[in-house]
Amino acid sequence: GETWQNVALETKARIRALFIDDDGLSPVLLAIGTAREGAHASEQVFVAVDFAKSWSRQCAIDPDDPKVGKDTESFVLTAHEDNDCILGHRSEHVRRKPTADCFMRLDQTLVPRQTDCDCSAHDFECDYNYAPDEKGRCQLVGNEVIPHGQCQRPSDRFMASPGYRLIPGNTCIRNAANDMDKPVEKPCPRVQNPGSGDHDHEGNDGGQVVLGPITHHTLVVSGDPHIMAFPNTTAFLLMTSEQALYRSDDKGAKWVPIDLAKSTGNSKIGKPVYLAEHSYHSSRAYVYTENDVLAYTEDRGATWSIIRNLPSTANGLHIRPIIDFNPVNPDWLLFVGGTPCPNCHSEIW
């Protein structure tokens, strides 16, 4: 950018965007904009600018073994003032010198030369249930995670996290001086049930697997899921793109399918196609079905009722949400209906 040259394009245009090959393998730049004059004024124009002949020769560099030479120089990516290592390694790149009158025009990208560094504080982050304090030191902010089978008696001790863990993907070389994630021995803060770990649960029909302090629950459904959580509770509703509806009242450990026909006593209610939570009432949710029926629950999905005498069907223009709520009176609703298509329009009731 020390010196510039002007180039006149065939069409005067207001350039809106520039696109280049991210890998630097192509000498072509694509400019997109709006023509300013002529027969195509105000129309979109695409201008391809080829820089292949802008330099007289190709830079002297071996892409399989890039080195510093008369046309190239090295640079190192840095992120810290006290060292030039990122994620545990030093990355040295080779690039064209700004003053070199040549072009790269390579058929492959240049791979940086990477060298692993000794581990430092930059290579670690706060472990689970730890957070940095004002000085950047990781301090415990939640419960200690007790490994499975430990702390069976009040006098027991266990190997606990020191508050740090190695950042995933880090390749630094460990050393005794900076082994910040080495477990430390601590007295047990509480006694667990024999043979159990933290957050252990009773039997579960959803498929439970206990691995140390973590309990896994599995539910297999068809179609893309839409999950709705009731605020400040352990209850969830789940609707899939296959028009299936489920409820969980234990943080997702067990899911129960909802039969709207049975719950509402209406065998013609149809399958759910739209799920909405009440923005100002923590126990209410609404479901609109394929047969143009609007059902609601006031007990987080345990039971369902039908809103009768809707003024119209939901709008056919796919305007969402189809139902909205009043922050003062939770019984007041706005319903976005519509007239039949074609030539349809929306109506708000």
Coordinates of C-alpha atoms in Angstrom, one line a residue:
G1 CA 0.0 0.0 0.0
E2 CA 3.0 2.4 -0.2
T3 CA 2.2 3.3 -3.8
W4 CA -1.0 3.1 -5.9
Q5 CA -2.0 3.1 -9.5
N6 CA -5.3 3.9 -11.0
V7 CA -7.1 1.6 -13.4
A8 CA -10.1 2.7 -15.5
L9 CA -12.9 0.1 -15.6
E10 CA -15.3 -0.2 -18.6
T11 CA -18.3 0.7 -16.6
K12 CA -18.6 3.3 -13.9
A13 CA -20.1 1.7 -10.8
R14 CA -20.5 2.2 -7.1
I15 CA -18.8 -0.8 -5.7
R16 CA -20.6 -2.5 -2.8
A17 CA -18.5 -5.6 -2.2
L18 CA -15.2 -7.2 -3.1
F19 CA -14.6 -11.0 -3.3
I20 CA -11.2 -12.7 -3.4
D21 CA -9.9 -16.2 -3.1
D22 CA -9.4 -16.7 0.6
D23 CA -6.5 -19.1 -0.1
G24 CA -4.7 -16.6 -2.4
L25 CA -4.5 -19.1 -5.3
S26 CA -6.4 -17.0 -7.8
P27 CA -5.3 -13.7 -9.3
V28 CA -8.8 -12.6 -10.0
L29 CA -10.8 -10.2 -7.8
L30 CA -14.6 -9.9 -8.2
A31 CA -16.2 -6.5 -7.7
I32 CA -20.0 -6.2 -7.3
G33 CA -21.8 -2.9 -7.4
T34 CA -24.4 -0.7 -9.2
A35 CA -23.9 0.9 -12.5
R36 CA -23.9 4.7 -12.3
E37 CA -24.6 5.7 -15.9
G38 CA -25.4 4.5 -19.4
A39 CA -28.0 2.0 -20.6
H40 CA -27.5 -0.1 -17.5
A41 CA -27.7 2.6 -14.9
S42 CA -28.9 1.4 -11.4
E43 CA -28.5 -2.2 -12.5
Q44 CA -26.2 -4.7 -10.7
V45 CA -22.8 -5.2 -12.3
F46 CA -20.1 -7.8 -11.7
V47 CA -16.6 -6.8 -12.7
A48 CA -13.8 -9.4 -12.7
V49 CA -10.3 -7.9 -12.4
D50 CA -7.4 -10.2 -13.3
F51 CA -4.0 -9.3 -11.8
A52 CA -2.2 -12.1 -13.6
K53 CA -0.2 -9.7 -15.8
S54 CA 0.4 -7.0 -13.2
W55 CA 3.8 -8.5 -12.3
S56 CA 6.6 -9.5 -14.6
R57 CA 7.6 -12.8 -13.0
Q58 CA 6.6 -15.4 -10.4
C59 CA 8.2 -15.2 -7.0
A60 CA 11.0 -17.6 -6.3
I61 CA 9.6 -20.0 -3.6
D62 CA 9.1 -23.7 -3.2
P63 CA 5.5 -24.3 -2.0
D64 CA 6.5 -27.7 -0.5
D65 CA 9.4 -26.1 1.5
P66 CA 8.8 -22.4 1.8
K67 CA 11.8 -20.5 3.1
V68 CA 12.9 -16.9 3.4
G69 CA 14.5 -15.6 0.2
K70 CA 15.0 -12.6 -2.0
D71 CA 11.2 -12.4 -2.7
T72 CA 9.9 -13.6 0.7
E73 CA 10.0 -12.9 4.4
S74 CA 8.8 -14.6 7.5
F75 CA 6.3 -13.4 10.1
V76 CA 5.0 -15.0 13.3
L77 CA 1.5 -14.9 14.6
T78 CA 1.4 -13.5 18.2
A79 CA -1.3 -13.0 20.8
H80 CA 0.7 -12.3 24.0
E81 CA 3.3 -9.7 24.9
D82 CA 5.5 -12.1 26.7
N83 CA 5.7 -14.9 24.1
D84 CA 4.8 -15.6 20.5
C85 CA 3.0 -19.0 21.1
I86 CA -0.7 -19.6 20.4
L87 CA -2.4 -22.7 21.6
G88 CA 0.9 -24.1 22.6
H89 CA 2.9 -23.7 19.4
R90 CA 4.8 -21.0 17.5
S91 CA 3.5 -20.6 13.9
E92 CA 6.1 -19.1 11.4
H93 CA 4.6 -18.1 8.0
V94 CA 6.3 -17.1 4.8
R95 CA 4.9 -14.4 2.7
R96 CA 5.9 -12.1 -0.3
K97 CA 7.9 -9.0 0.6
P98 CA 5.9 -5.8 0.0
T99 CA 8.6 -4.5 -2.3
A100 CA 9.0 -7.7 -4.3
D101 CA 7.9 -7.2 -8.0
C102 CA 6.6 -10.7 -8.4
F103 CA 3.4 -12.7 -7.9
M104 CA 2.9 -15.9 -5.9
R105 CA 0.4 -17.6 -8.1
L106 CA 0.7 -20.9 -6.3
D107 CA -1.4 -24.0 -6.8
Q108 CA -1.4 -24.7 -3.1
T109 CA -1.4 -22.8 0.2
L110 CA 1.8 -22.4 2.1
V111 CA 1.8 -24.5 5.3
P112 CA 3.3 -22.6 8.3
R113 CA 6.2 -24.1 10.2
Q114 CA 5.0 -24.9 13.7
T115 CA 7.1 -25.6 16.8
D116 CA 5.6 -26.6 20.1
C117 CA 6.4 -24.4 23.1
D118 CA 6.7 -25.1 26.8
C119 CA 3.4 -24.8 28.6
S120 CA 2.6 -21.5 30.2
A121 CA -0.3 -19.8 31.9
H122 CA -1.7 -18.8 28.5
D123 CA -2.3 -22.5 27.7
F124 CA -4.8 -23.1 30.5
E125 CA -8.3 -22.0 31.2
C126 CA -10.7 -22.2 34.2
D127 CA -12.0 -25.7 34.8
Y128 CA -15.7 -26.6 35.3
N129 CA -17.3 -24.7 38.3
Y130 CA -14.3 -22.3 38.4
A131 CA -14.2 -18.7 37.2
P132 CA -11.4 -16.0 37.1
D133 CA -11.3 -13.4 39.9
E134 CA -10.2 -9.8 39.5
K135 CA -6.6 -10.8 39.2
G136 CA -7.4 -13.5 36.6
R137 CA -6.9 -16.5 39.0
C138 CA -9.4 -19.3 38.7
Q139 CA -11.5 -19.6 41.9
L140 CA -14.2 -22.1 42.8
V141 CA -17.7 -20.7 42.3
G142 CA -19.8 -23.9 42.5
N143 CA -19.6 -27.3 44.1
E144 CA -16.5 -29.4 43.9
V145 CA -16.9 -32.3 41.4
I146 CA -16.3 -35.5 43.3
P147 CA -15.1 -38.5 41.2
H148 CA -17.3 -41.5 41.2
G149 CA -16.8 -43.8 44.2
Q150 CA -14.9 -41.4 46.3
C151 CA -15.7 -39.5 49.5
Q152 CA -17.6 -42.4 51.2
R153 CA -16.6 -41.3 54.7
P154 CA -16.4 -37.9 56.4
S155 CA -12.6 -38.3 56.9
D156 CA -11.9 -39.2 53.3
R157 CA -9.8 -37.1 50.9
F158 CA -10.0 -37.0 47.2
M159 CA -8.0 -35.8 44.2
A160 CA -9.7 -32.6 43.0
S161 CA -9.3 -30.2 40.1
P162 CA -6.8 -27.4 40.8
G163 CA -9.1 -25.0 39.0
Y164 CA -7.4 -25.1 35.6
R165 CA -7.5 -27.3 32.5
L166 CA -5.5 -27.3 29.3
I167 CA -7.3 -25.5 26.5
P168 CA -8.7 -28.1 24.0
G169 CA -6.4 -28.3 20.9
N170 CA -3.4 -27.0 22.8
T171 CA -0.1 -28.7 21.9
C172 CA 2.3 -27.2 24.5
I173 CA 5.0 -29.3 26.1
R174 CA 4.3 -30.0 29.7
N175 CA 6.8 -29.3 32.4
A176 CA 6.8 -29.4 36.2
A177 CA 6.9 -25.6 36.5
N178 CA 3.7 -25.1 34.6
D179 CA 1.6 -28.2 35.1
M180 CA -1.3 -26.1 36.2
D181 CA -4.0 -28.8 35.7
K182 CA -2.3 -31.4 38.0
P183 CA -4.9 -32.7 40.5
V184 CA -4.5 -31.7 44.1
E185 CA -5.6 -33.6 47.2
K186 CA -8.4 -32.0 49.2
P187 CA -10.6 -33.1 52.1
C188 CA -14.1 -34.3 51.0
P189 CA -16.6 -31.4 51.3
R190 CA -19.5 -33.9 51.7
V191 CA -20.2 -37.7 51.9
Q192 CA -21.8 -39.4 48.9
N193 CA -24.0 -42.5 48.9
P194 CA -21.9 -45.7 48.6
G195 CA -21.0 -46.4 45.0
S196 CA -22.5 -43.2 43.6
G197 CA -21.2 -39.9 42.1
D198 CA -22.4 -36.4 42.0
H199 CA -25.9 -35.9 40.4
D200 CA -26.7 -39.6 40.5
H201 CA -30.3 -40.5 39.6
E202 CA -32.7 -43.3 40.1
G203 CA -33.8 -45.6 37.2
N204 CA -34.9 -43.9 34.0
D205 CA -36.9 -45.1 31.1
G206 CA -35.1 -42.7 28.8
G207 CA -31.9 -44.7 28.7
Q208 CA -29.5 -43.7 31.6
V209 CA -25.7 -44.0 31.5
V210 CA -23.8 -43.0 34.6
L211 CA -20.1 -42.0 34.1
G212 CA -18.6 -40.5 37.2
P213 CA -20.3 -37.3 38.1
I214 CA -22.3 -37.0 34.9
T215 CA -25.6 -38.7 34.1
H216 CA -26.7 -39.1 30.5
H217 CA -30.3 -39.5 29.3
T218 CA -31.2 -40.3 25.7
L219 CA -34.4 -39.7 23.8
V220 CA -34.6 -40.7 20.1
V221 CA -37.2 -38.8 18.0
S222 CA -37.9 -38.4 14.3
G223 CA -37.6 -34.9 12.7
D224 CA -36.0 -31.7 13.9
P225 CA -36.9 -30.8 17.5
H226 CA -38.3 -27.5 18.9
I227 CA -37.7 -27.4 22.7
M228 CA -39.6 -25.0 25.0
A229 CA -38.6 -24.5 28.6
F230 CA -40.9 -23.3 31.3
P231 CA -39.1 -20.6 33.3
N232 CA -37.8 -21.4 36.8
T233 CA -39.1 -25.0 36.6
T234 CA -37.8 -28.4 35.5
A235 CA -40.5 -28.8 32.9
F236 CA -40.0 -28.9 29.1
L237 CA -42.1 -29.3 26.0
L238 CA -40.7 -30.7 22.8
M239 CA -42.3 -30.7 19.3
T240 CA -40.7 -32.3 16.3
S241 CA -41.0 -31.5 12.6
E242 CA -42.7 -34.9 12.3
Q243 CA -45.6 -33.4 14.4
A244 CA -45.0 -35.3 17.6
L245 CA -45.3 -33.6 21.0
Y246 CA -43.5 -34.6 24.2
R247 CA -43.3 -33.4 27.9
S248 CA -40.6 -33.7 30.5
D249 CA -41.0 -32.6 34.1
D250 CA -37.5 -33.7 35.4
K251 CA -35.1 -31.6 33.3
G252 CA -35.3 -34.0 30.3
A253 CA -34.4 -37.2 32.2
K254 CA -37.7 -38.8 31.0
W255 CA -40.0 -37.7 28.1
V256 CA -43.7 -38.7 27.8
P257 CA -45.5 -38.4 24.5
I258 CA -48.6 -36.1 24.6
D259 CA -51.8 -37.4 23.0
L260 CA -53.7 -34.2 22.3
A261 CA -56.8 -36.1 21.2
K262 CA -57.0 -38.0 24.5
S263 CA -56.1 -35.0 26.7
T264 CA -58.7 -32.6 25.1
G265 CA -61.4 -35.2 24.3
N266 CA -61.4 -34.1 20.7
S267 CA -60.5 -37.0 18.3
K268 CA -60.3 -34.6 15.3
I269 CA -57.8 -32.2 16.8
G270 CA -55.0 -33.3 14.5
K271 CA -51.2 -33.2 14.9
P272 CA -49.4 -30.1 16.3
V273 CA -47.7 -27.8 13.8
Y274 CA -46.9 -24.8 16.0
L275 CA -45.8 -24.5 19.6
A276 CA -45.7 -21.2 21.6
E277 CA -44.9 -20.4 25.2
H278 CA -46.8 -17.7 27.1
S279 CA -44.3 -14.8 27.5
Y280 CA -45.8 -13.6 30.8
H281 CA -47.2 -16.7 32.4
S282 CA -44.7 -19.4 33.4
S283 CA -47.2 -22.3 33.3
R284 CA -49.0 -21.7 30.0
A285 CA -48.2 -22.9 26.5
Y286 CA -50.2 -23.1 23.3
V287 CA -50.3 -25.5 20.4
Y288 CA -51.9 -25.0 16.9
T289 CA -52.8 -28.1 15.0
E290 CA -53.0 -29.1 11.4
N291 CA -56.8 -29.1 11.7
D292 CA -56.9 -25.4 12.8
V293 CA -57.4 -26.1 16.5
L294 CA -55.8 -24.0 19.2
A295 CA -55.1 -25.9 22.4
Y296 CA -53.5 -24.6 25.6
T297 CA -52.1 -25.9 28.9
E298 CA -52.1 -24.1 32.3
D299 CA -50.0 -26.7 34.1
R300 CA -46.9 -27.0 32.0
G301 CA -48.3 -29.6 29.6
A302 CA -49.8 -32.0 32.1
T303 CA -53.4 -31.3 30.8
W304 CA -54.7 -29.6 27.7
S305 CA -57.9 -27.7 26.7
I306 CA -59.2 -26.2 23.5
I307 CA -59.9 -22.5 22.8
R308 CA -63.2 -22.6 21.1
N309 CA -64.8 -20.3 18.6
L310 CA -61.6 -19.0 17.0
P311 CA -62.5 -16.0 14.8
S312 CA -60.6 -17.5 11.8
T313 CA -58.0 -20.0 10.9
A314 CA -54.3 -19.1 11.2
N315 CA -53.0 -16.9 8.4
G316 CA -51.8 -18.7 5.3
L317 CA -48.9 -16.2 4.8
H318 CA -46.8 -17.9 7.4
I319 CA -46.6 -14.8 9.6
R320 CA -45.2 -15.7 13.0
P321 CA -45.9 -15.7 15.8
I322 CA -49.6 -16.5 15.2
I323 CA -50.4 -15.7 18.9
D324 CA -49.1 -13.0 21.2
F325 CA -49.7 -12.0 24.8
N326 CA -50.3 -9.0 27.1
P327 CA -47.8 -8.3 29.8
V328 CA -50.5 -6.9 32.2
N329 CA -53.3 -9.4 31.8
P330 CA -52.2 -13.0 30.8
D331 CA -55.7 -13.9 29.7
W332 CA -55.6 -11.3 26.9
L333 CA -54.4 -12.8 23.5
L334 CA -53.7 -11.5 20.0
F335 CA -54.4 -14.0 17.3
V336 CA -53.0 -13.5 13.8
G337 CA -55.6 -15.2 11.5
G338 CA -56.3 -14.7 7.9
T339 CA -58.6 -15.3 4.9
P340 CA -58.3 -18.3 2.6
C341 CA -55.6 -18.3 -0.1
P342 CA -55.1 -17.4 -2.9
N343 CA -55.7 -13.7 -2.6
C344 CA -55.4 -14.1 1.1
H345 CA -54.5 -11.5 3.7
S346 CA -53.9 -11.5 7.4
E347 CA -56.3 -10.4 10.2
I348 CA -55.4 -9.7 13.8
W349 CA -58.0 -10.5 16.4

